[in-house]
Amino acid sequence: MRRTLFLAGVLASLVLAGCGGGGEKPETTEATPPPSTPAETPSAPAPSAGGGGPTGTASIAGTVKYEGEVPTLKPLSMDADPNCAKKHSGPVPSEVLVLGDGQTLGNVYVRVKSGLPAGASYPAPAQPATLDQQGCHYVPHVLGVMVGQQIKVLNSDGLLHNIHALPKVNSPFNMAMPANRTEAEQTFTKEEVMIPVKCDVHPWMQGYIAVSPHPFFAVTAKEGTYELKNLPAGTYELEFWHERLGTKSATVTVGDGAQATSDMTFTRS
Ligand SMILES: [Cu+2]
């Protein structure tokens, strides 16, 4: 089971300061035949494409890694709210750099940035996305939704939280979630990558929501793998986003029924 990891707020910002930005470094990948074993399913639920926009039988998959020295991130102190601290039996690790074996990188949001047919329009899935406040952090830490998709904000903690979204394009929201308010709903109406979400009660709580006009996105688990399925054949610009390591892009061409591989490496600058 994936260990619950936390944002170390200020402490982590200090450690990783200077890592932001991450200039664009396009990598070109050609389509390859489908591998014998399919790529691991990404951690974020891939919304179904639904009717409307063009889909197909092409897919793009890969693994995201981190290269370089791994900084020591101080565990998070929840002493400011003993009710949060009580929900954990040991130190709560930072969530700003989640690595798996071989320095695979988690919490990377991967999306098709361009290349879909002009005028393609994809309806939001009927199924809501879920953002939970659990153990005084956000689960998931990085959430991908579609434009117009309902977001169910849960409060599994039974504690007072305040969920405060700070978009630049969409309308912000700021909702108190008292102990007895277990669920609330929100929707974003415009494409935006990336919307920070914070809790004004617990300053270490930090999450991110990305809003996509199409269903071709994924968030990596610590194993670093992702897969974008049901794409029409075409040439796509992919964007890889990480909260501290910046963004990177790749251009990938994939044909009908094929799976292209597009791996990515983030380095500490
Ligand atoms: Cu909170």
Tab-separated table of C-alpha atoms and ligand atoms in Angstrom:
chain	number	residue	atom	x	y	z
A	1	MET	CA	0.000	0.000	0.000
A	2	ARG	CA	1.229	3.387	-0.894
A	3	ARG	CA	2.486	5.182	2.127
A	4	THR	CA	0.738	8.366	3.022
A	5	LEU	CA	3.077	11.230	2.316
A	6	PHE	CA	2.735	14.826	3.217
A	7	LEU	CA	3.740	18.204	2.026
A	8	ALA	CA	6.377	19.620	4.285
A	9	GLY	CA	5.355	23.160	3.503
A	10	VAL	CA	7.941	25.699	4.333
A	11	LEU	CA	10.624	23.189	5.228
A	12	ALA	CA	10.404	21.488	1.875
A	13	SER	CA	10.240	24.772	0.018
A	14	LEU	CA	13.593	25.643	1.489
A	15	VAL	CA	15.139	22.341	0.547
A	16	LEU	CA	13.862	22.311	-2.987
A	17	ALA	CA	14.071	26.027	-3.572
A	18	GLY	CA	15.618	26.738	-6.901
A	19	CYS	CA	14.235	23.616	-8.501
A	20	GLY	CA	11.277	25.370	-10.044
A	21	GLY	CA	11.034	26.346	-13.620
A	22	GLY	CA	12.475	23.313	-15.317
A	23	GLY	CA	12.850	24.598	-18.834
A	24	GLU	CA	11.185	22.952	-21.736
A	25	LYS	CA	13.194	20.088	-23.137
A	26	PRO	CA	11.321	18.506	-25.990
A	27	GLU	CA	11.942	14.871	-26.641
A	28	THR	CA	10.686	13.198	-29.735
A	29	THR	CA	9.466	9.665	-29.657
A	30	GLU	CA	8.229	7.591	-32.553
A	31	ALA	CA	5.481	5.053	-32.327
A	32	THR	CA	6.464	1.523	-31.413
A	33	PRO	CA	4.474	-1.688	-31.575
A	34	PRO	CA	2.421	-2.451	-28.484
A	35	PRO	CA	4.525	-4.136	-25.778
A	36	SER	CA	3.645	-7.624	-24.662
A	37	THR	CA	2.761	-6.373	-21.208
A	38	PRO	CA	0.616	-3.279	-20.874
A	39	ALA	CA	1.873	-0.330	-18.857
A	40	GLU	CA	0.736	-0.073	-15.289
A	41	THR	CA	-2.482	1.746	-14.722
A	42	PRO	CA	-1.902	5.297	-13.536
A	43	SER	CA	-3.023	6.227	-10.053
A	44	ALA	CA	-5.599	8.725	-11.185
A	45	PRO	CA	-8.776	7.285	-12.565
A	46	ALA	CA	-8.870	7.917	-16.279
A	47	PRO	CA	-12.214	9.415	-17.091
A	48	SER	CA	-14.082	7.745	-19.900
A	49	ALA	CA	-14.020	9.685	-23.091
A	50	GLY	CA	-17.781	9.644	-23.438
A	51	GLY	CA	-19.459	10.678	-26.662
A	52	GLY	CA	-18.586	13.735	-28.627
A	53	GLY	CA	-14.892	14.185	-29.175
A	54	PRO	CA	-12.859	11.930	-31.430
A	55	THR	CA	-11.230	8.922	-29.836
A	56	GLY	CA	-9.249	6.046	-31.290
A	57	THR	CA	-7.106	3.027	-30.621
A	58	ALA	CA	-3.723	4.703	-30.147
A	59	SER	CA	-2.071	5.060	-26.769
A	60	ILE	CA	0.990	6.704	-25.274
A	61	ALA	CA	2.675	5.330	-22.183
A	62	GLY	CA	5.905	5.814	-20.321
A	63	THR	CA	7.776	6.174	-17.088
A	64	VAL	CA	8.774	9.404	-15.369
A	65	LYS	CA	11.982	9.487	-13.359
A	66	TYR	CA	13.947	11.858	-11.204
A	67	GLU	CA	17.668	12.232	-11.751
A	68	GLY	CA	20.099	13.766	-9.316
A	69	GLU	CA	20.728	14.020	-5.644
A	70	VAL	CA	17.722	13.256	-3.497
A	71	PRO	CA	17.292	16.020	-0.940
A	72	THR	CA	16.528	15.131	2.642
A	73	LEU	CA	13.055	16.412	3.320
A	74	LYS	CA	12.170	16.972	6.930
A	75	PRO	CA	9.059	15.200	8.084
A	76	LEU	CA	6.100	17.369	8.712
A	77	SER	CA	5.148	18.585	12.143
A	78	MET	CA	1.441	18.498	12.844
A	79	ASP	CA	1.895	19.590	16.424
A	80	ALA	CA	-0.073	22.744	15.668
A	81	ASP	CA	-3.203	20.578	15.581
A	82	PRO	CA	-2.953	17.584	17.916
A	83	ASN	CA	-6.060	16.114	16.298
A	84	CYS	CA	-4.113	15.825	13.036
A	85	ALA	CA	-0.980	14.501	14.739
A	86	LYS	CA	-3.110	11.821	16.439
A	87	LYS	CA	-4.070	10.444	13.034
A	88	HIS	CA	-0.487	9.335	12.419
A	89	SER	CA	1.598	6.831	14.314
A	90	GLY	CA	4.957	8.125	13.108
A	91	PRO	CA	6.679	10.946	11.247
A	92	VAL	CA	4.750	12.239	8.280
A	93	PRO	CA	7.000	12.483	5.197
A	94	SER	CA	6.950	15.350	2.766
A	95	GLU	CA	4.902	14.937	-0.373
A	96	VAL	CA	6.823	17.316	-2.613
A	97	LEU	CA	9.180	14.652	-3.981
A	98	VAL	CA	7.606	11.205	-4.048
A	99	LEU	CA	10.017	8.619	-5.422
A	100	GLY	CA	9.754	4.906	-6.080
A	101	ASP	CA	12.445	2.289	-6.655
A	102	GLY	CA	14.978	3.501	-9.213
A	103	GLN	CA	13.954	7.107	-8.532
A	104	THR	CA	10.715	6.883	-10.431
A	105	LEU	CA	8.716	10.033	-9.821
A	106	GLY	CA	5.177	10.325	-8.505
A	107	ASN	CA	2.666	13.175	-8.570
A	108	VAL	CA	3.533	14.138	-12.127
A	109	TYR	CA	0.551	15.341	-14.135
A	110	VAL	CA	0.864	14.203	-17.757
A	111	ARG	CA	-1.446	15.575	-20.414
A	112	VAL	CA	-1.950	16.014	-24.114
A	113	LYS	CA	-1.277	19.702	-24.506
A	114	SER	CA	-1.931	19.941	-28.237
A	115	GLY	CA	-2.465	17.810	-31.308
A	116	LEU	CA	-6.092	16.746	-30.996
A	117	PRO	CA	-8.260	17.458	-34.041
A	118	ALA	CA	-9.322	21.096	-34.307
A	119	GLY	CA	-12.687	21.753	-32.733
A	120	ALA	CA	-12.717	18.467	-30.816
A	121	SER	CA	-15.004	18.745	-27.823
A	122	TYR	CA	-15.287	16.201	-25.047
A	123	PRO	CA	-18.124	16.146	-22.526
A	124	ALA	CA	-17.305	15.819	-18.845
A	125	PRO	CA	-17.823	12.338	-17.412
A	126	ALA	CA	-20.964	11.865	-15.358
A	127	GLN	CA	-18.906	10.353	-12.574
A	128	PRO	CA	-17.508	12.902	-10.116
A	129	ALA	CA	-13.846	13.139	-9.168
A	130	THR	CA	-13.015	12.895	-5.481
A	131	LEU	CA	-10.722	15.016	-3.357
A	132	ASP	CA	-10.537	13.824	0.236
A	133	GLN	CA	-9.195	15.528	3.331
A	134	GLN	CA	-7.707	12.542	5.085
A	135	GLY	CA	-5.083	12.517	7.830
A	136	CYS	CA	-4.905	16.291	7.362
A	137	HIS	CA	-3.684	16.126	3.819
A	138	TYR	CA	-5.255	15.903	0.393
A	139	VAL	CA	-5.904	12.567	-1.265
A	140	PRO	CA	-4.939	12.591	-4.038
A	141	HIS	CA	-2.193	15.179	-3.787
A	142	VAL	CA	-2.581	15.948	-7.497
A	143	LEU	CA	-6.042	15.574	-9.002
A	144	GLY	CA	-6.925	15.683	-12.698
A	145	VAL	CA	-10.497	16.513	-13.682
A	146	MET	CA	-12.271	17.569	-16.842
A	147	VAL	CA	-13.879	20.909	-17.514
A	148	GLY	CA	-17.360	20.789	-15.991
A	149	GLN	CA	-16.724	17.574	-14.063
A	150	GLN	CA	-18.111	17.550	-10.556
A	151	ILE	CA	-15.505	17.399	-7.794
A	152	LYS	CA	-16.684	15.811	-4.567
A	153	VAL	CA	-14.729	17.305	-1.697
A	154	LEU	CA	-14.792	14.879	1.220
A	155	ASN	CA	-13.858	15.397	4.840
A	156	SER	CA	-12.952	11.938	6.110
A	157	ASP	CA	-11.107	13.444	9.047
A	158	GLY	CA	-14.146	14.648	10.939
A	159	LEU	CA	-12.117	17.745	11.782
A	160	LEU	CA	-12.435	21.362	10.793
A	161	HIS	CA	-10.756	22.039	7.452
A	162	ASN	CA	-11.022	24.934	5.068
A	163	ILE	CA	-10.535	24.163	1.421
A	164	HIS	CA	-9.259	27.150	-0.467
A	165	ALA	CA	-8.659	26.883	-4.224
A	166	LEU	CA	-6.550	29.575	-5.859
A	167	PRO	CA	-7.059	29.410	-9.624
A	168	LYS	CA	-5.931	32.124	-12.032
A	169	VAL	CA	-8.439	31.405	-14.805
A	170	ASN	CA	-11.376	29.792	-13.004
A	171	SER	CA	-13.365	31.259	-10.122
A	172	PRO	CA	-11.727	30.704	-6.740
A	173	PHE	CA	-13.573	29.033	-3.881
A	174	ASN	CA	-13.021	29.038	-0.174
A	175	MET	CA	-15.192	26.673	1.827
A	176	ALA	CA	-15.184	25.888	5.514
A	177	MET	CA	-15.543	22.173	6.094
A	178	PRO	CA	-16.540	21.804	9.765
A	179	ALA	CA	-16.178	18.423	11.439
A	180	ASN	CA	-19.737	17.442	10.602
A	181	ARG	CA	-19.611	18.538	6.967
A	182	THR	CA	-18.524	15.381	5.228
A	183	GLU	CA	-19.082	16.377	1.618
A	184	ALA	CA	-19.195	19.409	-0.632
A	185	GLU	CA	-19.202	19.876	-4.389
A	186	GLN	CA	-17.303	22.106	-6.752
A	187	THR	CA	-16.842	22.386	-10.505
A	188	PHE	CA	-14.360	24.260	-12.632
A	189	THR	CA	-15.599	25.543	-15.968
A	190	LYS	CA	-12.346	26.372	-17.738
A	191	GLU	CA	-9.125	24.607	-18.653
A	192	GLU	CA	-6.380	25.351	-16.143
A	193	VAL	CA	-3.079	23.736	-15.162
A	194	MET	CA	-2.443	23.976	-12.251
A	195	ILE	CA	-4.781	25.142	-9.456
A	196	PRO	CA	-3.226	25.183	-5.970
A	197	VAL	CA	-5.484	24.111	-3.134
A	198	LYS	CA	-4.708	24.820	0.501
A	199	CYS	CA	-6.207	24.640	3.954
A	200	ASP	CA	-6.229	27.827	5.975
A	201	VAL	CA	-6.525	25.848	9.198
A	202	HIS	CA	-3.508	23.619	8.535
A	203	PRO	CA	-0.821	25.519	6.645
A	204	TRP	CA	1.027	22.343	5.638
A	205	MET	CA	-1.947	21.102	3.629
A	206	GLN	CA	-1.322	21.644	-0.077
A	207	GLY	CA	-2.773	19.980	-3.129
A	208	TYR	CA	-3.261	20.650	-6.839
A	209	ILE	CA	-6.126	20.320	-9.294
A	210	ALA	CA	-5.702	20.328	-13.073
A	211	VAL	CA	-8.700	20.975	-15.312
A	212	SER	CA	-8.570	19.483	-18.809
A	213	PRO	CA	-10.912	19.960	-21.782
A	214	HIS	CA	-10.328	16.323	-22.828
A	215	PRO	CA	-9.801	12.977	-21.083
A	216	PHE	CA	-6.180	12.426	-22.163
A	217	PHE	CA	-4.302	12.983	-18.911
A	218	ALA	CA	-2.897	10.969	-16.011
A	219	VAL	CA	-1.120	11.417	-12.691
A	220	THR	CA	1.838	9.189	-11.904
A	221	ALA	CA	2.007	7.121	-8.739
A	222	LYS	CA	5.433	6.694	-7.193
A	223	GLU	CA	6.152	3.976	-9.780
A	224	GLY	CA	6.265	6.839	-12.291
A	225	THR	CA	4.174	5.141	-14.974
A	226	TYR	CA	1.388	6.678	-16.984
A	227	GLU	CA	-0.771	5.745	-19.943
A	228	LEU	CA	-2.970	7.868	-22.176
A	229	LYS	CA	-5.450	5.593	-23.919
A	230	ASN	CA	-8.052	5.798	-26.672
A	231	LEU	CA	-6.295	8.525	-28.607
A	232	PRO	CA	-6.932	9.121	-32.274
A	233	ALA	CA	-3.829	8.514	-34.398
A	234	GLY	CA	-1.772	11.679	-34.570
A	235	THR	CA	1.192	13.720	-33.423
A	236	TYR	CA	0.835	15.117	-29.934
A	237	GLU	CA	2.645	17.508	-27.682
A	238	LEU	CA	2.701	16.075	-24.182
A	239	GLU	CA	3.320	18.149	-21.101
A	240	PHE	CA	4.693	16.759	-17.844
A	241	TRP	CA	4.143	18.913	-14.749
A	242	HIS	CA	5.709	18.568	-11.320
A	243	GLU	CA	5.049	20.973	-8.482
A	244	ARG	CA	8.718	21.718	-7.780
A	245	LEU	CA	10.573	20.483	-10.832
A	246	GLY	CA	8.573	22.476	-13.357
A	247	THR	CA	7.271	21.342	-16.735
A	248	LYS	CA	8.746	19.401	-19.609
A	249	SER	CA	7.350	18.530	-22.990
A	250	ALA	CA	7.670	15.803	-25.580
A	251	THR	CA	6.379	15.321	-29.110
A	252	VAL	CA	4.976	11.893	-29.845
A	253	THR	CA	3.577	10.399	-33.045
A	254	VAL	CA	1.342	7.366	-32.728
A	255	GLY	CA	-0.750	5.413	-35.211
A	256	ASP	CA	-4.003	3.488	-34.955
A	257	GLY	CA	-3.725	0.452	-32.729
A	258	ALA	CA	-0.165	1.328	-31.707
A	259	GLN	CA	1.349	2.280	-28.402
A	260	ALA	CA	4.074	4.926	-28.369
A	261	THR	CA	6.513	5.144	-25.495
A	262	SER	CA	7.453	8.507	-24.102
A	263	ASP	CA	9.591	8.397	-20.975
A	264	MET	CA	10.620	11.574	-19.186
A	265	THR	CA	13.321	12.519	-16.729
A	266	PHE	CA	13.244	15.495	-14.411
A	267	THR	CA	16.538	16.723	-13.077
A	268	ARG	CA	17.182	18.939	-10.122
A	269	SER	CA	18.403	22.192	-11.567
B	1	CU	CU	-7.102	21.342	7.194
